[in-house]
Coordinates of C-alpha atoms and ligand atoms in Angstrom, one line a residue:
M1 CA 24.7 5.6 15.7
N2 CA 25.7 8.2 18.2
K3 CA 23.9 9.2 21.3
T4 CA 22.1 12.3 19.9
L5 CA 20.8 10.3 16.9
R6 CA 19.6 7.5 19.1
K7 CA 17.7 10.0 21.2
I8 CA 16.2 11.5 18.0
V9 CA 15.1 8.1 16.8
L10 CA 13.5 7.4 20.1
I11 CA 11.7 10.7 20.1
L12 CA 10.5 10.2 16.5
A13 CA 9.3 6.8 17.3
A14 CA 7.4 8.0 20.4
V15 CA 6.0 11.2 18.9
I16 CA 5.3 10.2 15.3
L17 CA 5.6 6.5 14.6
L18 CA 3.6 5.3 17.6
P19 CA 0.6 7.6 17.0
I20 CA 0.8 6.5 13.3
I21 CA 0.7 2.9 14.2
F22 CA -2.1 3.5 16.7
F23 CA -4.1 5.5 14.2
M24 CA -3.7 2.9 11.4
T25 CA -4.6 0.0 13.6
N26 CA -7.6 1.9 14.8
E27 CA -8.6 2.8 11.2
I28 CA -8.2 -0.8 10.1
T29 CA -10.3 -2.2 13.0
T30 CA -13.1 0.4 12.6
L31 CA -13.0 -0.3 8.9
N32 CA -13.6 -4.0 9.5
E33 CA -16.3 -3.2 12.1
N34 CA -18.1 -0.9 9.6
E35 CA -17.9 -3.5 6.9
S36 CA -19.2 -6.2 9.2
V37 CA -22.1 -3.9 10.2
I38 CA -23.0 -3.3 6.5
N39 CA -22.7 -7.0 5.9
R40 CA -25.0 -7.8 8.8
I41 CA -27.6 -5.3 7.8
Y42 CA -27.6 -6.6 4.3
S43 CA -27.7 -10.2 5.3
D44 CA -30.7 -9.3 7.6
Q45 CA -32.4 -7.9 4.5
L46 CA -31.8 -11.0 2.5
D47 CA -33.2 -13.0 5.4
A48 CA -36.3 -10.9 5.4
I49 CA -36.9 -11.6 1.8
L50 CA -36.5 -15.3 2.3
F51 CA -38.7 -15.1 5.3
S52 CA -41.5 -13.5 3.2
V53 CA -41.2 -16.4 0.7
N54 CA -41.5 -18.9 3.6
Q55 CA -44.4 -17.0 5.1
Y56 CA -46.2 -17.0 1.7
S57 CA -45.8 -20.7 1.2
E58 CA -47.0 -21.4 4.7
D59 CA -50.0 -19.1 4.1
I60 CA -51.0 -21.2 1.0
I61 CA -50.8 -24.5 3.0
S62 CA -52.7 -22.8 5.8
S63 CA -55.5 -21.7 3.5
W64 CA -55.6 -25.3 2.1
A65 CA -55.8 -26.6 5.6
S66 CA -58.7 -24.3 6.3
Q67 CA -60.6 -25.8 3.4
N68 CA -59.7 -29.3 4.5
E69 CA -62.7 -30.0 6.7
I70 CA -65.1 -29.0 4.0
F71 CA -63.5 -31.3 1.5
L72 CA -63.6 -34.3 3.8
N73 CA -67.3 -33.8 4.1
E74 CA -68.9 -37.0 2.9
N75 CA -71.6 -35.2 1.0
L76 CA -69.2 -33.8 -1.5
T77 CA -69.9 -34.7 -5.1
E78 CA -67.3 -36.3 -7.4
T79 CA -67.2 -33.1 -9.5
E80 CA -66.5 -30.9 -6.4
I81 CA -63.6 -33.2 -5.5
K82 CA -62.3 -33.2 -9.0
N83 CA -62.5 -29.4 -9.3
F84 CA -60.7 -29.0 -6.0
F85 CA -57.8 -31.2 -6.9
S86 CA -57.6 -29.8 -10.5
S87 CA -57.1 -26.3 -8.9
H88 CA -54.6 -27.7 -6.5
T89 CA -52.4 -29.9 -8.7
S90 CA -49.5 -30.2 -6.2
L91 CA -51.9 -31.7 -3.6
T92 CA -52.0 -35.4 -4.1
M93 CA -54.1 -36.5 -1.1
I94 CA -55.9 -35.4 2.0
F95 CA -56.5 -37.7 4.9
E96 CA -58.3 -37.5 8.2
A97 CA -57.8 -39.8 11.2
D98 CA -59.7 -39.7 14.5
S99 CA -56.7 -40.7 16.4
I100 CA -53.2 -42.2 16.0
D101 CA -54.8 -45.7 16.2
D102 CA -57.6 -45.0 13.9
E103 CA -58.3 -48.3 12.0
K104 CA -60.0 -46.6 9.0
I105 CA -58.2 -43.5 8.0
K106 CA -60.3 -41.5 5.6
F107 CA -58.6 -40.5 2.3
I108 CA -59.6 -38.2 -0.4
Q109 CA -57.6 -38.0 -3.6
P110 CA -58.0 -37.0 -7.2
E111 CA -60.0 -39.4 -9.2
S112 CA -57.1 -40.1 -11.5
L113 CA -55.0 -41.3 -8.7
A114 CA -57.9 -43.1 -7.0
D115 CA -58.4 -45.0 -10.2
Q116 CA -54.9 -46.2 -10.3
N117 CA -54.9 -47.2 -6.7
D118 CA -56.3 -50.6 -6.2
E119 CA -57.4 -52.0 -2.9
H120 CA -53.9 -53.2 -2.1
N121 CA -52.4 -49.7 -2.7
S122 CA -55.0 -48.1 -0.5
D123 CA -54.2 -50.6 2.3
L124 CA -50.6 -49.9 1.9
L125 CA -51.1 -46.2 2.1
N126 CA -53.3 -46.7 5.1
H127 CA -50.7 -48.8 6.7
N128 CA -47.8 -46.3 5.9
I129 CA -49.6 -43.3 7.2
K130 CA -50.6 -45.1 10.3
S131 CA -47.0 -46.1 11.0
I132 CA -45.8 -42.5 10.4
L133 CA -48.5 -41.2 12.8
S134 CA -47.5 -43.7 15.4
E135 CA -43.9 -42.5 15.2
K136 CA -45.0 -38.9 15.7
T137 CA -47.1 -39.2 18.8
D138 CA -45.1 -36.6 20.6
I139 CA -45.5 -34.1 17.8
I140 CA -49.2 -34.7 17.5
K141 CA -49.5 -34.1 21.2
R142 CA -47.7 -30.8 20.8
L143 CA -50.0 -29.9 17.9
Y144 CA -53.0 -30.4 20.1
N145 CA -51.4 -28.2 22.7
Y146 CA -51.0 -25.5 20.2
Q147 CA -54.5 -26.0 19.0
Q148 CA -55.9 -25.6 22.5
Q149 CA -54.0 -22.2 22.7
G150 CA -55.8 -21.2 19.5
F151 CA -53.0 -21.6 17.1
R152 CA -53.0 -24.1 14.3
K153 CA -49.5 -25.3 13.6
I154 CA -48.8 -27.3 10.5
E155 CA -45.9 -29.7 10.9
P156 CA -44.1 -30.9 7.8
F157 CA -42.5 -34.3 7.3
A158 CA -40.5 -35.9 4.5
D159 CA -40.6 -39.6 4.6
S160 CA -39.6 -42.3 2.1
R161 CA -42.8 -44.2 2.7
I162 CA -44.8 -41.4 1.0
Q163 CA -42.4 -41.2 -1.9
D164 CA -42.4 -37.9 -3.9
T165 CA -44.7 -36.1 -1.5
N166 CA -44.2 -34.4 1.8
L167 CA -46.7 -34.8 4.6
L168 CA -48.1 -31.7 6.3
L169 CA -49.7 -32.6 9.5
F170 CA -52.2 -30.6 11.6
V171 CA -55.0 -31.2 14.1
S172 CA -58.4 -29.9 15.0
E173 CA -60.4 -30.1 18.1
A174 CA -63.9 -28.8 17.6
D175 CA -66.5 -29.7 20.3
N176 CA -64.1 -32.2 21.9
N177 CA -64.0 -34.0 18.6
K178 CA -60.3 -34.6 18.0
K179 CA -59.1 -35.1 14.4
I180 CA -55.7 -35.4 12.8
Y181 CA -55.4 -34.1 9.3
G182 CA -52.7 -34.6 6.7
L183 CA -52.0 -33.1 3.3
L184 CA -49.7 -34.9 1.0
V185 CA -48.1 -32.3 -1.2
N186 CA -45.7 -32.8 -4.1
P187 CA -43.0 -30.2 -3.3
Q188 CA -41.6 -29.8 -6.8
Q189 CA -45.1 -29.2 -8.2
F190 CA -45.9 -26.9 -5.4
I191 CA -42.8 -24.8 -6.0
Q192 CA -43.4 -24.6 -9.7
K193 CA -47.1 -24.0 -9.7
N194 CA -47.9 -22.3 -6.4
L195 CA -44.7 -20.6 -5.3
S196 CA -43.1 -19.5 -8.6
P197 CA -45.3 -16.4 -9.3
K198 CA -44.7 -15.0 -5.9
I199 CA -41.0 -15.8 -6.0
Q200 CA -40.7 -14.1 -9.4
Q201 CA -42.5 -11.1 -8.1
I202 CA -40.3 -10.7 -5.0
A203 CA -37.1 -11.3 -6.9
G204 CA -37.8 -8.6 -9.4
N205 CA -34.8 -7.6 -11.4
E206 CA -32.4 -7.3 -8.5
F207 CA -32.3 -10.8 -7.0
V208 CA -32.4 -14.4 -8.1
I209 CA -34.4 -16.5 -5.6
S210 CA -33.9 -20.3 -5.9
V211 CA -35.6 -23.2 -4.4
Y212 CA -33.7 -26.6 -4.4
D213 CA -33.6 -29.8 -2.6
T214 CA -30.7 -30.5 -0.3
L215 CA -29.2 -33.0 -2.8
K216 CA -29.5 -30.3 -5.5
S217 CA -31.1 -32.7 -7.9
F218 CA -34.0 -30.2 -8.3
Q219 CA -33.6 -26.5 -8.6
F220 CA -36.1 -23.8 -9.4
N221 CA -34.9 -20.3 -10.1
S222 CA -36.9 -17.1 -10.3
H223 CA -34.9 -16.2 -13.5
K224 CA -34.1 -18.4 -16.4
E225 CA -30.7 -16.8 -17.0
I226 CA -28.0 -19.2 -18.0
D227 CA -25.3 -17.6 -15.9
L228 CA -26.8 -17.7 -12.4
P229 CA -24.9 -15.8 -9.8
K230 CA -23.6 -17.6 -6.8
I231 CA -26.1 -18.1 -4.0
Q232 CA -25.3 -15.7 -1.2
Q233 CA -27.6 -16.7 1.5
E234 CA -29.9 -19.6 2.1
K235 CA -32.6 -20.7 4.5
A236 CA -34.7 -23.8 5.1
L237 CA -38.0 -23.9 3.4
W238 CA -40.4 -24.3 6.3
I239 CA -43.0 -26.4 4.7
F240 CA -40.7 -28.9 3.0
P241 CA -37.8 -30.1 5.3
D242 CA -35.7 -31.4 2.4
Y243 CA -35.8 -28.1 0.4
R244 CA -34.0 -24.8 0.8
L245 CA -34.4 -21.3 -0.3
G246 CA -31.4 -19.4 -1.7
I247 CA -30.9 -15.8 -2.8
S248 CA -28.3 -14.1 -4.9
L249 CA -27.7 -10.7 -6.4
F250 CA -27.4 -9.8 -10.1
G251 CA -24.2 -8.0 -11.0
T252 CA -22.0 -6.9 -8.2
T253 CA -22.9 -8.5 -5.0
I254 CA -22.9 -6.6 -1.7
E255 CA -20.1 -8.9 -0.6
D256 CA -18.1 -7.9 -3.7
L257 CA -18.9 -4.2 -3.0
V258 CA -17.8 -4.5 0.6
N259 CA -14.7 -6.4 -0.4
Q260 CA -13.9 -3.8 -3.0
R261 CA -14.5 -1.0 -0.5
T262 CA -12.3 -2.7 2.1
K263 CA -9.6 -3.2 -0.5
T264 CA -9.7 0.4 -1.6
N265 CA -9.7 1.6 2.0
L266 CA -6.8 -0.6 2.9
I267 CA -4.8 0.5 -0.1
L268 CA -5.5 4.2 0.8
I269 CA -4.5 3.5 4.4
S270 CA -1.3 1.7 3.3
I271 CA -0.5 4.6 1.0
L272 CA -1.1 7.1 3.8
T273 CA 1.1 5.0 6.1
L274 CA 3.8 4.9 3.5
I275 CA 3.7 8.6 3.0
L276 CA 3.8 9.2 6.8
I277 CA 6.7 6.8 7.2
A278 CA 8.4 8.5 4.3
G279 CA 7.8 11.8 6.1
V280 CA 9.3 10.4 9.3
W281 CA 12.2 9.0 7.3
F282 CA 12.7 12.4 5.7
V283 CA 12.6 14.2 9.0
F284 CA 15.0 11.7 10.4
R285 CA 17.4 12.1 7.6
N286 CA 17.4 15.9 7.9
I287 CA 18.0 15.7 11.6
K288 CA 20.7 13.2 11.0
K289 CA 22.3 15.6 8.5
E290 CA 22.1 18.4 10.9
V291 CA 23.6 16.4 13.7
E292 CA 26.5 15.3 11.4
L293 CA 26.9 18.9 10.3
A294 CA 27.2 20.0 13.9
E295 CA 29.9 17.4 14.5
V296 CA 31.7 18.3 11.3
K297 CA 31.5 22.0 12.3
S298 CA 33.4 21.3 15.5
D299 CA 36.1 19.6 13.4
F300 CA 36.1 22.6 11.2
V301 CA 37.0 24.9 14.0
S302 CA 40.1 22.8 14.9
N303 CA 41.0 22.5 11.2
V304 CA 40.8 26.2 10.6
S305 CA 42.8 27.0 13.7
H306 CA 45.5 24.7 12.5
E307 CA 45.3 26.1 8.9
L308 CA 45.8 29.6 10.3
R309 CA 48.5 28.6 12.8
T310 CA 50.8 26.9 10.3
P311 CA 51.4 29.9 7.9
L312 CA 51.4 32.3 10.9
S313 CA 54.1 30.4 12.7
L314 CA 56.1 30.0 9.5
I315 CA 55.8 33.8 8.7
S316 CA 56.8 34.8 12.2
M317 CA 59.7 32.3 12.3
F318 CA 61.2 33.5 9.0
A319 CA 60.5 37.2 9.7
E320 CA 62.2 36.9 13.0
T321 CA 65.2 35.2 11.5
L322 CA 65.5 37.9 8.9
E323 CA 65.0 40.6 11.5
L324 CA 67.8 39.3 13.6
N325 CA 70.0 39.4 10.5
R326 CA 70.9 35.8 10.9
V327 CA 70.7 35.0 7.2
K328 CA 74.0 35.5 5.6
T329 CA 73.5 34.9 1.9
E330 CA 71.2 36.9 -0.4
E331 CA 70.0 33.7 -1.9
K332 CA 68.8 32.4 1.4
K333 CA 67.2 35.8 2.2
K334 CA 65.3 35.6 -1.1
E335 CA 64.1 32.1 -0.3
Y336 CA 62.9 33.2 3.1
Y337 CA 61.1 36.3 1.6
S338 CA 59.4 34.0 -0.9
I339 CA 58.3 31.6 1.9
I340 CA 56.9 34.6 3.8
S341 CA 55.0 35.8 0.8
Q342 CA 53.7 32.3 0.0
E343 CA 52.5 31.7 3.5
A344 CA 50.9 35.2 3.6
N345 CA 49.1 34.3 0.3
R346 CA 48.0 31.0 1.9
L347 CA 46.7 32.9 4.9
G348 CA 44.9 35.3 2.6
R349 CA 43.3 32.5 0.7
I350 CA 42.0 30.8 3.9
V351 CA 40.6 34.0 5.1
N352 CA 39.0 34.7 1.7
T353 CA 37.5 31.2 1.6
I354 CA 35.9 31.7 5.0
L355 CA 34.6 35.2 4.1
N356 CA 33.3 34.0 0.7
F357 CA 31.6 31.0 2.4
S358 CA 29.9 33.2 5.0
K359 CA 28.7 35.5 2.2
M360 CA 27.5 32.5 0.2
E361 CA 25.6 31.2 3.3
A362 CA 24.0 34.5 3.8
G363 CA 23.1 34.7 0.1
K364 CA 25.0 37.9 -0.2
R365 CA 27.7 36.9 -2.6
Q366 CA 27.4 38.9 -5.8
F367 CA 28.7 37.8 -9.1
N368 CA 29.8 40.1 -11.8
F369 CA 29.4 38.5 -15.2
V370 CA 31.3 39.9 -18.1
N371 CA 32.1 38.6 -21.6
S372 CA 35.3 36.6 -21.1
Y373 CA 37.4 33.9 -22.6
L374 CA 37.5 30.9 -20.3
N375 CA 40.9 30.0 -21.8
D376 CA 42.3 33.4 -20.6
V377 CA 41.0 32.8 -17.1
A378 CA 42.6 29.3 -17.0
E379 CA 45.8 30.6 -18.5
N380 CA 46.1 33.3 -15.8
V381 CA 45.7 30.9 -13.0
Y382 CA 48.2 28.5 -14.7
G383 CA 50.7 31.4 -15.1
S384 CA 50.5 32.4 -11.5
Y385 CA 50.8 28.8 -10.2
K386 CA 53.4 27.5 -12.7
F387 CA 56.5 28.5 -10.8
H388 CA 55.2 27.5 -7.4
L389 CA 54.0 24.1 -8.6
E390 CA 57.1 23.3 -10.6
N391 CA 59.1 24.3 -7.6
K392 CA 57.2 21.7 -5.6
G393 CA 58.2 19.1 -8.2
F394 CA 54.9 18.9 -10.1
A395 CA 54.7 18.4 -13.8
F396 CA 52.1 21.1 -14.5
K397 CA 50.4 21.5 -17.9
I398 CA 47.6 23.4 -19.5
I399 CA 45.8 22.0 -22.5
K400 CA 43.4 24.5 -24.1
D401 CA 40.6 24.2 -26.7
E402 CA 41.0 27.3 -28.7
T403 CA 37.5 27.1 -30.2
I404 CA 35.8 28.0 -26.9
P405 CA 33.8 31.2 -27.7
I406 CA 33.3 34.2 -25.4
I407 CA 31.0 33.4 -22.5
K408 CA 29.7 35.5 -19.7
L409 CA 31.8 34.7 -16.6
D410 CA 32.6 36.2 -13.2
E411 CA 36.4 35.9 -13.9
E412 CA 37.4 36.3 -10.3
A413 CA 35.0 33.7 -9.1
I414 CA 36.0 31.2 -11.8
S415 CA 39.7 31.8 -11.0
E416 CA 38.9 31.2 -7.3
A417 CA 37.2 27.9 -8.2
I418 CA 40.2 26.8 -10.4
V419 CA 42.6 27.8 -7.6
N420 CA 40.6 25.8 -5.1
L421 CA 40.8 22.8 -7.4
L422 CA 44.5 23.3 -7.9
D423 CA 45.0 23.6 -4.1
N424 CA 43.3 20.3 -3.6
A425 CA 45.2 18.7 -6.5
V426 CA 48.4 19.7 -4.8
K427 CA 47.3 18.8 -1.3
Y428 CA 46.0 15.4 -2.2
S429 CA 48.9 14.4 -4.6
D430 CA 51.7 15.7 -2.4
L431 CA 51.2 13.5 0.6
P432 CA 54.2 12.5 2.7
D433 CA 53.2 8.8 2.6
R434 CA 52.8 8.8 -1.2
Q435 CA 52.3 5.4 -2.8
A436 CA 54.7 4.2 -5.5
G437 CA 53.5 4.9 -9.0
Q438 CA 51.6 8.1 -8.0
K439 CA 52.9 10.8 -10.3
K440 CA 53.1 14.4 -9.2
E441 CA 51.3 15.7 -12.3
I442 CA 48.5 18.3 -12.6
I443 CA 46.8 19.3 -15.9
I444 CA 44.4 22.2 -16.4
R445 CA 42.3 21.4 -19.5
T446 CA 39.6 23.4 -21.2
G447 CA 37.2 22.2 -23.8
L448 CA 33.7 22.1 -25.3
E449 CA 31.0 19.6 -24.7
N450 CA 27.7 20.0 -26.5
N451 CA 26.4 23.5 -25.5
F452 CA 28.9 23.8 -22.6
A453 CA 32.4 24.9 -22.1
F454 CA 34.5 23.3 -19.4
V455 CA 37.6 23.7 -17.5
E456 CA 39.0 20.8 -15.5
V457 CA 41.8 20.1 -13.1
E458 CA 43.3 16.6 -13.3
D459 CA 45.7 15.1 -10.7
K460 CA 47.3 11.8 -10.2
G461 CA 46.8 11.9 -6.5
I462 CA 45.1 9.7 -4.0
G463 CA 41.6 9.8 -5.5
I464 CA 38.3 9.8 -3.6
P465 CA 36.3 6.8 -2.6
E466 CA 33.1 6.4 -4.5
T467 CA 30.9 6.6 -1.4
D468 CA 32.4 10.0 -0.6
Q469 CA 32.3 11.5 -4.1
K470 CA 28.9 13.1 -3.7
K471 CA 29.6 14.3 -0.2
V472 CA 32.8 16.2 -0.9
F473 CA 30.8 19.1 -2.1
D474 CA 28.9 19.3 1.2
K475 CA 30.0 22.1 3.5
F476 CA 32.7 21.1 6.1
F477 CA 32.9 17.6 4.6
R478 CA 36.3 16.1 4.5
V479 CA 37.1 12.5 3.6
S480 CA 38.1 11.0 6.9
S481 CA 39.7 7.8 5.8
G482 CA 43.0 6.9 4.3
L483 CA 45.9 9.2 3.8
V484 CA 43.9 12.4 4.1
H485 CA 43.9 12.7 7.9
N486 CA 47.3 14.3 7.8
T487 CA 46.3 17.1 5.5
K488 CA 44.5 19.9 7.0
G489 CA 41.7 21.9 5.3
T490 CA 38.5 23.7 6.0
G491 CA 36.2 21.4 4.1
L492 CA 34.8 24.5 2.3
G493 CA 36.8 24.7 -0.9
L494 CA 34.6 22.4 -3.0
T495 CA 31.4 23.9 -1.5
L496 CA 32.5 27.2 -2.8
V497 CA 33.5 25.7 -6.2
K498 CA 30.0 24.2 -6.6
H499 CA 28.3 27.4 -5.5
I500 CA 30.3 29.5 -8.0
V501 CA 29.6 27.1 -10.9
E502 CA 25.9 26.9 -10.1
A503 CA 25.8 30.7 -10.1
H504 CA 26.9 30.4 -13.7
K505 CA 24.0 27.9 -14.3
G506 CA 26.6 25.2 -14.6
R507 CA 27.6 22.1 -12.7
V508 CA 30.7 20.3 -11.3
E509 CA 31.5 16.8 -12.5
L510 CA 33.8 14.5 -10.6
N511 CA 35.7 11.6 -12.0
S512 CA 37.9 9.9 -9.4
E513 CA 39.5 6.6 -8.7
I514 CA 41.2 5.6 -5.5
G515 CA 45.0 5.6 -6.0
K516 CA 44.8 6.9 -9.6
G517 CA 43.7 10.5 -9.2
S518 CA 40.8 12.8 -9.7
I519 CA 39.4 15.1 -12.4
F520 CA 37.1 17.9 -11.3
R521 CA 35.3 19.5 -14.3
L522 CA 33.5 22.8 -14.1
V523 CA 30.9 22.8 -16.8
I524 CA 29.4 26.2 -17.8
P525 CA 26.7 26.7 -20.4
L526 CA 27.5 28.6 -23.5
S527 CA 24.0 30.1 -23.6
K528 CA 25.2 32.5 -20.9
S529 CA 27.1 34.5 -23.6
Ligands
ADP1 P1 39.5 20.7 2.1 O1 39.8 22.1 2.7 O2 39.4 19.7 3.2 O3 40.4 20.4 1.0 P2 37.4 20.7 0.1 O4 36.0 21.1 0.2 O5 38.3 21.4 -0.9 O6 38.0 20.8 1.6 O7 37.5 19.2 -0.2 C1 36.7 18.3 0.6 C2 37.3 17.0 0.7 O8 37.4 16.3 -0.6 C3 38.8 17.0 1.1 O9 38.9 17.0 2.5 C4 39.3 15.7 0.5 O10 39.1 14.6 1.3 C5 38.5 15.6 -0.8 N1 39.2 16.0 -2.0 C6 39.1 17.2 -2.6 N2 39.8 17.3 -3.7 C7 40.5 16.2 -3.8 C8 41.5 15.6 -4.7 N3 41.9 16.3 -5.8 N4 42.0 14.4 -4.5 C9 41.5 13.7 -3.4 N5 40.6 14.1 -2.5 C10 40.1 15.3 -2.7

């Protein structure tokens, strides 16, 4: 890469690429931040729902606790007790202890259970609860503290000694009369009987709220659907330490939505980045082309000077020789005249090429289309070059397809194009360092191809490397490798050829192989006729 291009690359990187990278990184980070804010807000909402379930279950237990003292009243009748427990089926027992060391803890339980419990069982229960209480002295102390501040806290416990039930402990301290109370509640029954209506109401049709134990051996769901969505968020159930609350969303979850959104946004950002990078690439390529063109233009000046100088010096040299009467034989004189006229023609052609090119560049070149026979145009060029080329030792042929109909052509322009091709065919076949096997042979061929007529010039010259085949039609371009460096030219001939054919709504096809030769075909549509 040369200096100018390196500079351009640096400028492009600094002015376009860096801001793009900065912008994209900024976009992606803000996107992530936005998504995490959405996620946080949503997760807070789910938390609030779970909080309300927790609050509700605590309220139920709290209301039971409020009725506790009444039901421990000794004057209660059997029926009153029975009615209480039958309306609170998940409650299996209530107890009251005067202190942690109370010898005779007072129990009250449904008749059915009491019946089953013999003396031994009752003792065992007494013993178990006592031992639990003695382990919780700290907590009970804390409960008294709360109580003194006017707040009744209910402390839950799960313990293997009370089997399927959970213990909910609270205290009271009325008139300096301290009491410890306990409710033994069956969590699964509580969830199914007391909590389920509320859960179903909160869940509605948008969420599924589930309650399950930590081992997942029990699970209650607000909906009975078979395909339950994945639990999105969970929280502990305050009143039962071994149970948890979970919430999930029907259909697309917010997480899915957020993921989906992030994905779409990332794709859009990537596409945008690609487009911007493609834009930068495009700008770079154009600038690179311009820089190359500028370089090639400077070569052009030296090439043209050389192109003009050679015929000029030949003309002046031979004219001088003739003027000084130094040529003795008529034959020699004739030869010199012919060289002068050939070189003058060459000069004329170079000047014409440059003039035509500048007209073409300015968009001022006019074409004059008339009904013509392509064969006649080719034949005329062939006629005027035959002698010259054969003199140079070329086998020069024309092969015509006589079925080509009349088409609309600018005869002069097409002749100019064929002449340019012939010039090249000569220049690039007739090199001083010719390789063995390269024949000096040029063929002009006309023909038909679908709806097109064509005229082509074939040579057995040096050929064009494949990588350069597209570029040879670019203005000022000259193949810089191989044997060509000795041959001078303007690099405009093929540009003009292409321009002329395109003005006829046609195209140029190139078929060339290094060391074997080239065929340039001018393809012109018949529909022009
Ligand atoms: P130039 O004045 O250099 O001949 P052109 O535009 O006519 O400019 O051709 C461009 C380049 O294409 C030439 O410099 C040469 O390298 C290559 N070229 C054109 N015609 C032929 C050919 N018949 N055989 C080999 N190379 C060719």
